[in-house]
Structures are given as structure tokens and as C-alpha cells.
Short mmCIF file of C-alpha atoms in Angstrom, two decimals:
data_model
loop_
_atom_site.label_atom_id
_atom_site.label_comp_id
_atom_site.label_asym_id
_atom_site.label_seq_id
_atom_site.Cartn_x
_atom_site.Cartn_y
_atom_site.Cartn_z
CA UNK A 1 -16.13 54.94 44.44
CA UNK A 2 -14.71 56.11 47.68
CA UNK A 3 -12.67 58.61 48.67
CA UNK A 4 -11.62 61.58 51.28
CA UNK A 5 -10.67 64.98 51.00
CA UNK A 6 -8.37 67.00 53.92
CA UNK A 7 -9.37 70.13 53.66
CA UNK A 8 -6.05 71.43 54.93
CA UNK A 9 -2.60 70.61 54.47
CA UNK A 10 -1.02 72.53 57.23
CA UNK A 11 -2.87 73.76 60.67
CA UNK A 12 -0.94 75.75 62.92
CA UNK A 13 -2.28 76.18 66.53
CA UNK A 14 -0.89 77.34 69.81
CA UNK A 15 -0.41 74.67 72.79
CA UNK A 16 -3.63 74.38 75.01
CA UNK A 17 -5.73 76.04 72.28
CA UNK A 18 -8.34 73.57 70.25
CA UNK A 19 -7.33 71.14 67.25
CA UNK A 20 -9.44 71.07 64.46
CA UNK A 21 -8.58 69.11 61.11
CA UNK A 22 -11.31 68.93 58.16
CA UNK A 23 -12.44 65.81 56.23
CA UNK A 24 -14.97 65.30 54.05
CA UNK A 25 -15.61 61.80 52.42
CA UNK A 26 -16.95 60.16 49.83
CA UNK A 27 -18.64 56.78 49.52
CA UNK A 28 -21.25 54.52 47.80
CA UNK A 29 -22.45 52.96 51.39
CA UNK A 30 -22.10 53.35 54.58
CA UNK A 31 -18.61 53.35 55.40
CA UNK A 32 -15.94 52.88 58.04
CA UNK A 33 -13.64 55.82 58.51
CA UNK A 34 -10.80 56.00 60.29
CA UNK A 35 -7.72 58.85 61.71
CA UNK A 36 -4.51 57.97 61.74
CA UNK A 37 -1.33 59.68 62.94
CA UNK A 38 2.13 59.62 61.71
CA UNK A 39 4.79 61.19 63.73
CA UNK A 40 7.82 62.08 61.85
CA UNK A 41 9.80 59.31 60.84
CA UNK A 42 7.71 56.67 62.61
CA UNK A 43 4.78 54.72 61.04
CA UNK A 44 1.23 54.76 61.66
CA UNK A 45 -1.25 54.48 64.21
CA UNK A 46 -4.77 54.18 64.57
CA UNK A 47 -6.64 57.32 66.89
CA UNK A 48 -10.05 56.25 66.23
CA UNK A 49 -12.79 54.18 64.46
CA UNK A 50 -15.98 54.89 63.10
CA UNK A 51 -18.08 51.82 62.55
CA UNK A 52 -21.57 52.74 62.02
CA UNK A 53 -21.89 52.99 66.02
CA UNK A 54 -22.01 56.52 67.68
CA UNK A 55 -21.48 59.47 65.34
CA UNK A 56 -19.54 60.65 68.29
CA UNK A 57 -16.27 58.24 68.32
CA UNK A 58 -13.53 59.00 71.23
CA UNK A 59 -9.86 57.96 70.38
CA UNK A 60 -6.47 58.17 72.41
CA UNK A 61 -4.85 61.06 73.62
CA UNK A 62 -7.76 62.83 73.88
CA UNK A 63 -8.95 63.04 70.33
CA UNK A 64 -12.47 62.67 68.95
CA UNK A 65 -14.19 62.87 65.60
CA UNK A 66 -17.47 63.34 64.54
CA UNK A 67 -19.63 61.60 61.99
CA UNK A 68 -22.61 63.66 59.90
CA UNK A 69 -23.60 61.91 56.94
CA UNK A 70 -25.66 64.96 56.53
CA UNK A 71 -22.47 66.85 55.76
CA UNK A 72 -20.48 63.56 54.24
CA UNK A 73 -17.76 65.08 57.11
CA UNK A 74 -15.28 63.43 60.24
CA UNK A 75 -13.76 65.90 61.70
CA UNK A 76 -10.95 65.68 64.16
CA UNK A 77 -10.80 67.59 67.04
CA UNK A 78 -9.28 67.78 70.84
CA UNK A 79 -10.03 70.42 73.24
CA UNK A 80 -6.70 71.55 74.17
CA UNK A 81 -3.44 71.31 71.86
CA UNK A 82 0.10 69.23 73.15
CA UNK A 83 3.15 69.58 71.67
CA UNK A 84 3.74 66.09 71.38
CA UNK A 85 0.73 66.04 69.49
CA UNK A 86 2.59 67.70 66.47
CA UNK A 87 2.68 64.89 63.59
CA UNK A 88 0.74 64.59 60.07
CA UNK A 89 -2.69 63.36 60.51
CA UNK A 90 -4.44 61.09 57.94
CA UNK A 91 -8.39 60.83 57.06
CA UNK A 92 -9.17 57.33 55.97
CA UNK A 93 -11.79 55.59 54.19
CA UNK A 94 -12.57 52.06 53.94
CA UNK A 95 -13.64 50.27 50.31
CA UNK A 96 -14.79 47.14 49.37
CA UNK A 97 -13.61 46.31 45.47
CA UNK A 98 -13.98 42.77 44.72
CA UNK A 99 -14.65 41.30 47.82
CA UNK A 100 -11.61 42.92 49.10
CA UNK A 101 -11.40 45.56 51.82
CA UNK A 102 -9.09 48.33 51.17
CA UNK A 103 -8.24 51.95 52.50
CA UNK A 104 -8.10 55.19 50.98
CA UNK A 105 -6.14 57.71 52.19
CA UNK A 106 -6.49 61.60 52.16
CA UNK A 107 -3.43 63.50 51.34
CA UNK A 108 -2.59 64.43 55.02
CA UNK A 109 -2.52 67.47 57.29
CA UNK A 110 0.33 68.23 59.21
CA UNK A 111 -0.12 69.88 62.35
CA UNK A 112 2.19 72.36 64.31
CA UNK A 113 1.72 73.15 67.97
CA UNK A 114 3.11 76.33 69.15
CA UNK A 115 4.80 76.43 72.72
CA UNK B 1 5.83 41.97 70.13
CA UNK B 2 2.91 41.31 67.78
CA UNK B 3 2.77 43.30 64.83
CA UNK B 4 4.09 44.14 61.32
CA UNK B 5 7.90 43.94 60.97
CA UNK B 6 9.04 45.30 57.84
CA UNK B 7 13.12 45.00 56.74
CA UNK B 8 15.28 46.60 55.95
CA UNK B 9 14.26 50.59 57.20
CA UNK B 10 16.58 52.22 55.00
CA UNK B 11 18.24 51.16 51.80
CA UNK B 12 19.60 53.00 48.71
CA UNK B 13 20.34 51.75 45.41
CA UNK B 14 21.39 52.81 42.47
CA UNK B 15 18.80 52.91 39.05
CA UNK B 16 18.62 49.45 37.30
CA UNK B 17 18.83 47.82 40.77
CA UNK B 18 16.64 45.24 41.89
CA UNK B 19 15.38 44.39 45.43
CA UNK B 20 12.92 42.70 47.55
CA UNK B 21 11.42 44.38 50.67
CA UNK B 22 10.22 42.41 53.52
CA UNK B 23 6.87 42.06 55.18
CA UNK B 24 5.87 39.87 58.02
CA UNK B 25 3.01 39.82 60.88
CA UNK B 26 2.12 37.57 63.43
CA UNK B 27 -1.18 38.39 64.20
CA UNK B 28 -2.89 35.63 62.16
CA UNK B 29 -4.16 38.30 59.78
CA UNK B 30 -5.92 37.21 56.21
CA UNK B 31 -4.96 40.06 54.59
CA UNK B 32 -1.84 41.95 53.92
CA UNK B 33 -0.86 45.24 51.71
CA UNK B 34 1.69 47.36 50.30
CA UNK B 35 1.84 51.46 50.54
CA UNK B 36 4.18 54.15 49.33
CA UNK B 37 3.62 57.50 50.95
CA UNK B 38 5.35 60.32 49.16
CA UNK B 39 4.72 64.13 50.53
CA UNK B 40 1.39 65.76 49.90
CA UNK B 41 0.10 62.51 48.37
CA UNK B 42 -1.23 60.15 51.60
CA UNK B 43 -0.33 56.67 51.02
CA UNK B 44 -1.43 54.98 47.55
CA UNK B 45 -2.04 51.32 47.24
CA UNK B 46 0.51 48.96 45.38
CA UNK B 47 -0.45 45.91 45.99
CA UNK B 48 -2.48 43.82 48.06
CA UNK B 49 -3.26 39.84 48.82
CA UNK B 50 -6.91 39.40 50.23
CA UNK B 51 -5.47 35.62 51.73
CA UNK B 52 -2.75 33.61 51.07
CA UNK B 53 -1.93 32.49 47.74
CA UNK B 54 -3.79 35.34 45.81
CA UNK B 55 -2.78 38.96 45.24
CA UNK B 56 -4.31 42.11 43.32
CA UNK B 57 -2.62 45.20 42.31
CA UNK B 58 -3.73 48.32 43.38
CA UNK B 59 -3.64 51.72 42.56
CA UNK B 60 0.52 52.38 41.16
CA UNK B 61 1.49 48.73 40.55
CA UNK B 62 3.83 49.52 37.66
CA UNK B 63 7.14 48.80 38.42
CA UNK B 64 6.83 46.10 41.62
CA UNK B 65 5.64 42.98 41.96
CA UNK B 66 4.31 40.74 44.86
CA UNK B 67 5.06 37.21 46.43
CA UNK B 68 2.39 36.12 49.37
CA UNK B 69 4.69 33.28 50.53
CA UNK B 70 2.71 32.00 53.40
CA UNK B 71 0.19 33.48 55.89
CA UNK B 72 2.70 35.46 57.49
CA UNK B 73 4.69 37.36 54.66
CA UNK B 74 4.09 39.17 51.80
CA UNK B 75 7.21 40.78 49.87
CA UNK B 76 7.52 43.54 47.16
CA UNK B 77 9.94 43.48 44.73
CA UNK B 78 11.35 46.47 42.68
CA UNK B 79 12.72 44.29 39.51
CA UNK B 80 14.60 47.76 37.84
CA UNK B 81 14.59 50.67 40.49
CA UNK B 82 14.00 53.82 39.62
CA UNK B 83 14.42 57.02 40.68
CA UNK B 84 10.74 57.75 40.71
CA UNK B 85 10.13 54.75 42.85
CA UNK B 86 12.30 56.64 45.79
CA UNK B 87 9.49 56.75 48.67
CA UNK B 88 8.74 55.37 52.55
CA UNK B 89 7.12 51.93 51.73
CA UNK B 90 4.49 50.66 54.69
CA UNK B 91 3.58 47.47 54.75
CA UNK B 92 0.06 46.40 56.66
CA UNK B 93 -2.41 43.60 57.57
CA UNK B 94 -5.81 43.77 58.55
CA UNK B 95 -7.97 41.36 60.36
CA UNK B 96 -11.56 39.99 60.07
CA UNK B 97 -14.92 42.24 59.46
CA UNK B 98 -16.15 45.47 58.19
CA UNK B 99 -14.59 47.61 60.59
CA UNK B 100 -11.30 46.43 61.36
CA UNK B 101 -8.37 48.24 61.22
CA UNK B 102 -4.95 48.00 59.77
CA UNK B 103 -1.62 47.52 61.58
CA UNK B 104 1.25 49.15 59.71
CA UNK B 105 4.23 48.53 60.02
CA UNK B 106 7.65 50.81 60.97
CA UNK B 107 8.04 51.40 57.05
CA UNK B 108 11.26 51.37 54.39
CA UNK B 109 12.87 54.17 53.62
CA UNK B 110 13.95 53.31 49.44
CA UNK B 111 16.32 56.14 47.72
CA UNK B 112 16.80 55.32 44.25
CA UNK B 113 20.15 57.45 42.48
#
């Protein structure tokens, strides 16, 4: 079975300083993982996509996460914090059950930037 | 502009209630879904249709139920609300292949009382 684990609920960092938010996965196969972002009271949006292509994937706004299937991780980081980049965060897993693609979602880490 | 349009955003009703949200995208998409998101929990599966004309429930179907009326929409229907079903409800649809992505839309904002 699949799943995904944020490692933190909250992560507080100042503006310009580095992002960093922790997930570790779980799957069967090869999957395709995914970050979204939810800013508050709006729905979600995709940041990035990784589809078995680079480990390395590069998003928008600046964000990029990592694949090691040594360490079943995808990390999110960006070099330097903005305050509009405030918003919960959400680590996503794809499944296959019956033919039928779903996602899994991890619990969500909200981020605060600090001016 | 293509994409998921979900109605109404906010609604509240009272417990015993019934109601049907809304779901429709016009991006030619097989597949469509229902979430809840509820604080510290991520969003959990309610229902899903893989392509018109079948659905599958996911991981807290108890209480809804789903109608795939065409291509296009895919409602959710709360028969007796309750106050536990109170929650931000996302509707999404996903294209073709392994690797692509969902498109969510703005989301419904249910208070049960």
C-alpha cells in the first residue's frame, strides 16, 4: 500500500532564509509523487512532479524537491524564503487500486515566513 | 477558464439536511474525485469515478453518495448531514497516464449545526 509521512506539521523560517519541508513515502513500485500548496482559503495547486525522470525535479516559484529511493524521501526545498510563500504544503503519493489511479495525501505542513 | 468549478463555496445546514454539491470540468478528463480536508488530516478520499458511468468509494464513504452524470460532472450528495461531515470538500479530475496530475477545484466550505 502507499502512503506519505510529513515529518512536520509546522516550520517556521525567517524571509530570505532556506525552506525545508520533510517527506518520506511509502510505496509498492515506483511511484509518482507530487507537492502541492494550499494557500489559506484557496484550493490547490500543483509545485512539482516527480515521474520517474530526474531525481532532481524543479517546480514554480522557485521550489525543488528531491527524489532518493535510497532514503524512500522528497523533500521540498527553496533557497531563499518569501512571504507570500506562507501556505500549508502537501506531500502526495500516487496509487493504483483496481486499475484506478488515486492520490494519497500527507497530513500537511504549514509554513510561516517571518518578515 | 478551463478547470474544475465546484458550487456552491459556502453553505450551512442544519443536521438531518440533505444536499448535493456540484462538480464540473472541462478539460475532457476521464476521471473525477471527491476530497474532504479537515485540519491536521490532508485530504481523504470519498469517492471517485475512474470514467463515466462507474464510481468507487474511497477511503470515508459513509454518509455521501455519488452521481457521474456525464463526462463533465460528478456530484456528492450528503442524504442526512451531520455535524461530523462539517469540512472544505475539493473536487478534482485527472487526465491520461501514470504521471498526471490532478486539477482541484476552488472547494466547498459545508458547516453542519
Amino acid at each position: 500500500a502507499q502512503s506519505v509521512t510529513q515529518l512536520d506539521s509546522h516550520v517556521s523560517v525567517s524571509e530570505g532564509t532556506p525552506v525545508l519541508l520533510r517527506c518520506n513515502y511509502s510505496s509498492s513500485y515506483s511511484p509518482s509523487l507530487f507537492w502541492y500548496v494550499q494557500h489559506p482559503n484557496k484550493g490547490l495547486q500543483l509545485l512539482l512532479k516527480y515521474t520517474s525522470a530526474a531525481t532532481l525535479v524543479k517546480g514554480i516559484n522557485g521550489f525543488e524537491a528531491e527524489f532518493k529511493k535510497s532514503e524512500t524521501s522528497f523533500h521540498l526545498t527553496k533557497p531563499s524564503a518569501h512571504m507570500s510563500d506562507a501556505a500549508e504544503y502537501f506531500c502526495v503519493v500516487s496509487a493504483i487500486s483496481d486499475s484506478s489511479y488515486k492520490l494519497i495525501f500527507g497530513s500537511g505542513t504549514r509554513l510561516l515566513v517571518r518578515p | 477558464n478551463a478547470g474544475v468549478t465546484q458550487t456552491p463555496k459556502f453553505q450551512v445546514l442544519k443536521t438531518g439536511q440533505s444536499m448535493t454539491l456540484q462538480c464540473a470540468q472541462d478539460m475532457n478528463h476521464n476521471s473525477m474525485y471527491w476530497y474532504r480536508q479537515d485540519p491536521g488530516m490532508g485530504l481523504r478520499l470519498i469517492y471517485y469515478s475512474a470514467s463515466e458511468g462507474t464510481t468507487d468509494k474511497g477511503e470515508v464513504p459513509n454518509g455521501y453518495n455519488v452521481s457521474r452524470l456525464n463526462k463533465r460532472e460528478f456530484s456528492l450528495r450528503l442524504e442526512s448531514a451531520a455535524p461530523s461531515q462539517t469540512s472544505v470538500y475539493f473536487c478534482a479530475s485527472r487526465g491520461q497516464g501514470l504521471d498526471y496530475g490532478y486539477t482541484f477545484g476552488s472547494g466547498t466550505r459545508l458547516t453542519v449545526v
